mmCIF file of C-alpha atoms in Angstrom:
data_model
loop_
_atom_site.group_PDB
_atom_site.id
_atom_site.type_symbol
_atom_site.label_atom_id
_atom_site.label_comp_id
_atom_site.label_asym_id
_atom_site.label_seq_id
_atom_site.Cartn_x
_atom_site.Cartn_y
_atom_site.Cartn_z
ATOM 1 C CA MET X 144 0.045 0.034 -0.015
ATOM 2 C CA PRO X 145 1.525 3.384 -1.054
ATOM 3 C CA PHE X 146 2.263 5.930 1.617
ATOM 4 C CA ASP X 147 -0.850 8.348 1.953
ATOM 5 C CA LEU X 148 0.521 11.743 2.837
ATOM 6 C CA ASN X 149 -2.841 13.031 3.976
ATOM 7 C CA ARG X 150 -3.247 10.097 6.290
ATOM 8 C CA GLY X 151 0.173 10.762 7.686
ATOM 9 C CA ARG X 152 -0.653 14.452 8.182
ATOM 10 C CA VAL X 153 -3.902 13.270 10.124
ATOM 11 C CA ARG X 154 -1.753 11.184 12.350
ATOM 12 C CA VAL X 155 0.875 13.849 12.938
ATOM 13 C CA GLY X 156 -2.003 16.187 13.668
ATOM 14 C CA ILE X 157 -3.592 13.933 16.219
ATOM 15 C CA ILE X 158 -0.092 13.361 17.818
ATOM 16 C CA VAL X 159 0.539 17.017 17.903
ATOM 17 C CA TRP X 160 -2.846 17.706 19.624
ATOM 18 C CA LEU X 161 -2.336 14.806 22.071
ATOM 19 C CA VAL X 162 1.150 16.306 22.882
ATOM 20 C CA LEU X 163 -0.301 19.657 23.467
ATOM 21 C CA VAL X 164 -2.886 18.378 25.597
ATOM 22 C CA VAL X 165 -0.512 16.522 27.893
ATOM 23 C CA ILE X 166 1.803 19.668 27.995
ATOM 24 C CA ALA X 167 -1.221 21.760 28.929
ATOM 25 C CA SER X 168 -2.078 19.493 31.646
ATOM 26 C CA LEU X 169 1.490 19.715 33.010
ATOM 27 C CA VAL X 170 1.574 23.438 33.097
ATOM 28 C CA PRO X 171 1.395 24.450 36.809
ATOM 29 C CA ALA X 172 -2.234 24.781 37.780
ATOM 30 C CA GLN X 173 -1.221 27.972 39.764
ATOM 31 C CA VAL X 174 -2.063 29.942 36.758
ATOM 32 C CA GLN X 175 -5.634 29.163 37.311
ATOM 33 C CA ALA X 176 -5.779 27.961 40.877
ATOM 34 C CA GLY X 177 -6.192 30.611 43.546
ATOM 35 C CA GLU X 178 -6.463 33.656 41.311
ATOM 36 C CA ALA X 179 -10.155 33.908 41.576
ATOM 37 C CA ALA X 180 -10.022 35.568 44.891
ATOM 38 C CA ILE X 181 -6.208 37.007 44.970
ATOM 39 C CA ASN X 182 -4.196 37.268 41.674
ATOM 40 C CA TRP X 183 -0.963 36.030 43.264
ATOM 41 C CA ARG X 184 0.776 36.543 39.866
ATOM 42 C CA ALA X 185 0.063 40.162 39.917
ATOM 43 C CA ILE X 186 1.493 40.539 43.398
ATOM 44 C CA ILE X 187 4.654 38.756 42.173
ATOM 45 C CA ASP X 188 4.828 40.964 39.248
ATOM 46 C CA GLN X 189 4.293 44.069 41.490
ATOM 47 C CA TYR X 190 7.036 43.489 43.892
ATOM 48 C CA SER X 191 9.690 41.341 41.923
ATOM 49 C CA GLY X 192 11.482 44.250 40.372
ATOM 50 C CA LYS X 193 11.006 46.662 43.144
ATOM 51 C CA LYS X 194 13.948 47.489 45.290
ATOM 52 C CA ASP X 195 13.905 47.959 49.001
ATOM 53 C CA LEU X 196 10.718 46.268 49.612
ATOM 54 C CA SER X 197 8.920 47.046 52.949
ATOM 55 C CA THR X 198 8.650 44.062 55.314
ATOM 56 C CA ARG X 199 4.851 43.756 54.498
ATOM 57 C CA GLU X 200 5.639 43.743 50.835
ATOM 58 C CA ARG X 201 8.228 41.186 51.115
ATOM 59 C CA LEU X 202 5.938 39.037 53.148
ATOM 60 C CA GLU X 203 3.193 39.442 50.712
ATOM 61 C CA LEU X 204 5.762 38.493 47.878
ATOM 62 C CA ALA X 205 6.758 35.310 49.801
ATOM 63 C CA ILE X 206 3.277 34.342 50.342
ATOM 64 C CA ALA X 207 2.209 34.848 46.694
ATOM 65 C CA ARG X 208 5.195 32.824 45.541
ATOM 66 C CA GLY X 209 4.080 30.009 47.978
ATOM 67 C CA ASN X 210 0.521 30.244 46.587
ATOM 68 C CA VAL X 211 1.650 29.699 42.986
ATOM 69 C CA GLY X 212 3.864 26.706 43.888
ATOM 70 C CA ASP X 213 7.259 28.555 43.842
ATOM 71 C CA PHE X 214 8.284 26.861 47.196
ATOM 72 C CA SER X 215 12.051 27.790 46.841
ATOM 73 C CA GLY X 216 11.116 31.521 45.769
ATOM 74 C CA SER X 217 8.823 31.766 48.949
ATOM 75 C CA HIS X 218 11.608 30.242 50.982
ATOM 76 C CA ARG X 219 14.270 32.654 49.813
ATOM 77 C CA GLU X 220 11.904 35.672 50.549
ATOM 78 C CA PHE X 221 11.488 34.302 54.040
ATOM 79 C CA GLU X 222 15.290 33.994 54.418
ATOM 80 C CA VAL X 223 15.722 37.670 53.517
ATOM 81 C CA LEU X 224 13.074 38.537 56.113
ATOM 82 C CA GLU X 225 14.748 36.451 58.825
ATOM 83 C CA ARG X 226 18.040 38.124 58.086
ATOM 84 C CA ALA X 227 16.343 41.399 58.696
ATOM 85 C CA GLY X 228 15.161 40.251 62.010
ATOM 86 C CA TRP X 229 11.362 40.750 61.500
ATOM 87 C CA THR X 230 9.985 39.078 64.472
ATOM 88 C CA LYS X 231 8.377 41.939 66.238
ATOM 89 C CA GLU X 232 7.018 43.118 62.858
ATOM 90 C CA ALA X 233 5.676 39.551 62.148
ATOM 91 C CA GLN X 234 3.900 39.626 65.382
ATOM 92 C CA ALA X 235 2.284 43.049 64.585
ATOM 93 C CA MET X 236 1.189 41.992 61.130
ATOM 94 C CA ARG X 237 -0.299 38.767 62.597
ATOM 95 C CA SER X 238 -2.194 40.634 65.065
ATOM 96 C CA GLU X 239 -3.515 43.026 62.433
ATOM 97 C CA SER X 240 -4.646 40.323 60.251
ATOM 98 C CA GLU X 241 -6.230 38.387 63.125
ATOM 99 C CA ALA X 242 -8.348 41.464 63.860
ATOM 100 C CA ARG X 243 -9.347 41.806 60.242
ATOM 101 C CA LEU X 244 -10.345 38.043 60.253
ATOM 102 C CA VAL X 245 -12.888 38.636 62.825
ATOM 103 C CA GLU X 246 -14.823 40.901 60.187
ATOM 104 C CA ASP X 247 -13.989 38.820 57.168
ATOM 105 C CA PRO X 248 -13.037 35.211 58.130
ATOM 106 C CA ASP X 249 -12.372 34.204 54.562
ATOM 107 C CA SER X 250 -9.796 36.927 53.805
ATOM 108 C CA LEU X 251 -7.174 34.993 51.894
ATOM 109 C CA MET X 252 -4.443 37.518 52.536
ATOM 110 C CA ASP X 253 -5.098 37.780 56.059
ATOM 111 C CA LEU X 254 -5.380 34.050 56.374
ATOM 112 C CA ASN X 255 -2.071 33.612 54.676
ATOM 113 C CA VAL X 256 -0.370 36.400 56.873
ATOM 114 C CA VAL X 257 -1.566 34.667 59.915
ATOM 115 C CA ALA X 258 -0.570 31.111 58.715
ATOM 116 C CA PHE X 259 2.949 32.043 57.474
ATOM 117 C CA THR X 260 3.824 34.531 60.415
ATOM 118 C CA SER X 261 2.612 31.904 62.913
ATOM 119 C CA TYR X 262 4.931 29.391 61.320
ATOM 120 C CA VAL X 263 7.827 31.747 61.538
ATOM 121 C CA LEU X 264 7.043 32.565 65.067
ATOM 122 C CA GLN X 265 6.900 28.794 65.911
ATOM 123 C CA ASP X 266 3.358 28.816 66.645
ATOM 124 C CA TYR X 267 2.586 25.598 64.568
ATOM 125 C CA GLU X 268 -0.723 24.937 65.944
ATOM 126 C CA LEU X 269 -2.154 28.248 64.827
ATOM 127 C CA SER X 270 -0.200 27.988 61.527
ATOM 128 C CA CYS X 271 -1.681 24.466 61.043
ATOM 129 C CA THR X 272 -5.320 25.371 61.822
ATOM 130 C CA THR X 273 -4.913 28.638 59.569
ATOM 131 C CA PHE X 274 -3.415 26.657 56.652
ATOM 132 C CA GLN X 275 -6.280 24.211 56.969
ATOM 133 C CA ARG X 276 -8.630 27.121 56.699
ATOM 134 C CA ILE X 277 -6.925 28.391 53.677
ATOM 135 C CA VAL X 278 -7.262 25.024 52.119
ATOM 136 C CA GLU X 279 -11.082 25.136 52.723
ATOM 137 C CA VAL X 280 -11.477 28.731 51.511
ATOM 138 C CA ASP X 281 -9.231 28.458 48.436
ATOM 139 C CA GLU X 282 -10.036 24.835 47.546
ATOM 140 C CA GLY X 283 -8.873 25.139 43.851
ATOM 141 C CA ASN X 284 -5.315 26.209 44.995
ATOM 142 C CA GLU X 285 -3.370 23.007 46.067
ATOM 143 C CA TRP X 286 -0.048 24.870 46.754
ATOM 144 C CA PRO X 287 -0.862 25.892 50.338
ATOM 145 C CA ARG X 288 -1.163 22.194 51.065
ATOM 146 C CA LEU X 289 2.766 22.074 50.786
ATOM 147 C CA PHE X 290 3.031 24.374 53.713
ATOM 148 C CA LEU X 291 0.276 22.693 55.631
ATOM 149 C CA ALA X 292 2.237 19.461 55.128
ATOM 150 C CA TRP X 293 5.262 21.192 56.421
ATOM 151 C CA THR X 294 3.557 22.454 59.446
ATOM 152 C CA TYR X 295 1.956 18.977 60.141
ATOM 153 C CA GLY X 296 5.538 17.800 60.065
ATOM 154 C CA GLN X 297 6.495 20.353 62.848
ATOM 155 C CA LEU X 298 3.586 18.954 64.902
ATOM 156 C CA GLY X 299 4.739 15.376 64.380
ATOM 157 C CA MET X 300 1.773 14.581 62.255
ATOM 158 C CA ILE X 301 3.818 12.842 59.517
ATOM 159 C CA ASP X 302 0.892 10.788 58.017
ATOM 160 C CA GLU X 303 -1.158 13.861 57.697
ATOM 161 C CA GLY X 304 1.701 15.717 56.031
ATOM 162 C CA ILE X 305 2.338 12.884 53.627
ATOM 163 C CA ALA X 306 -1.365 12.794 52.671
ATOM 164 C CA GLU X 307 -1.261 16.507 51.697
ATOM 165 C CA LEU X 308 2.066 16.122 49.752
ATOM 166 C CA GLU X 309 0.348 13.095 47.860
ATOM 167 C CA TYR X 310 -2.587 15.162 47.082
ATOM 168 C CA VAL X 311 -0.283 17.761 45.510
ATOM 169 C CA ARG X 312 1.642 15.098 43.776
ATOM 170 C CA ARG X 313 -1.476 13.749 42.044
ATOM 171 C CA LYS X 314 -2.185 17.242 40.588
ATOM 172 C CA HIS X 315 1.561 17.900 39.700
ATOM 173 C CA PRO X 316 3.225 14.513 39.239
ATOM 174 C CA LEU X 317 6.459 15.920 37.767
ATOM 175 C CA ASN X 318 7.052 18.781 40.345
ATOM 176 C CA ILE X 319 10.549 18.103 41.639
ATOM 177 C CA ILE X 320 10.117 19.825 44.845
ATOM 178 C CA VAL X 321 6.843 17.959 45.806
ATOM 179 C CA ASN X 322 8.380 14.642 44.999
ATOM 180 C CA ALA X 323 11.659 15.553 46.862
ATOM 181 C CA LEU X 324 9.682 16.527 49.887
ATOM 182 C CA LEU X 325 7.654 13.326 49.612
ATOM 183 C CA LEU X 326 10.608 11.242 49.470
ATOM 184 C CA MET X 327 12.257 12.947 52.358
ATOM 185 C CA VAL X 328 9.319 12.641 54.593
ATOM 186 C CA LYS X 329 8.801 9.105 53.799
ATOM 187 C CA ALA X 330 12.531 8.362 54.448
ATOM 188 C CA LYS X 331 12.278 10.023 57.978
ATOM 189 C CA ARG X 332 9.186 8.149 58.734
#
């Protein structure tokens, strides 16, 4: 049977379409997830090129990076804050956010401020319950589950942490950080 050029084009077209579908499914979901309530990417864009960020701006940048799955970028921003010795400011920002949460208990930014500052201040129970609330409020964004898992680890709740990491891995099976964290936690179990 002679080679049918049109049939070959159809096959190539189908293969290209399938490859594009697979690639699209692998693009991190953070582009869609979590942005309905807060546009985390806009916060990153707003602060990324800015020099001399205030403590609040750097915290918001760290939180935004965490909410789009940039775990290492978030960690890097928190390291800058730690070098600046921001403990008192973290306590003040947490208190301000806690007060605003009385009026608006679903405020994602305030929930994130409380969760992240509580973690830094080693109040792991408050951090954990707040990350749990974030997961409920922003259920389409799986990235806060990484931090929830980390917080579970601080509380010795290893199985719960593994469950959160496995949830994120199902959504992002090729994410190196998620897989490395999962391997590390399972190895320490």
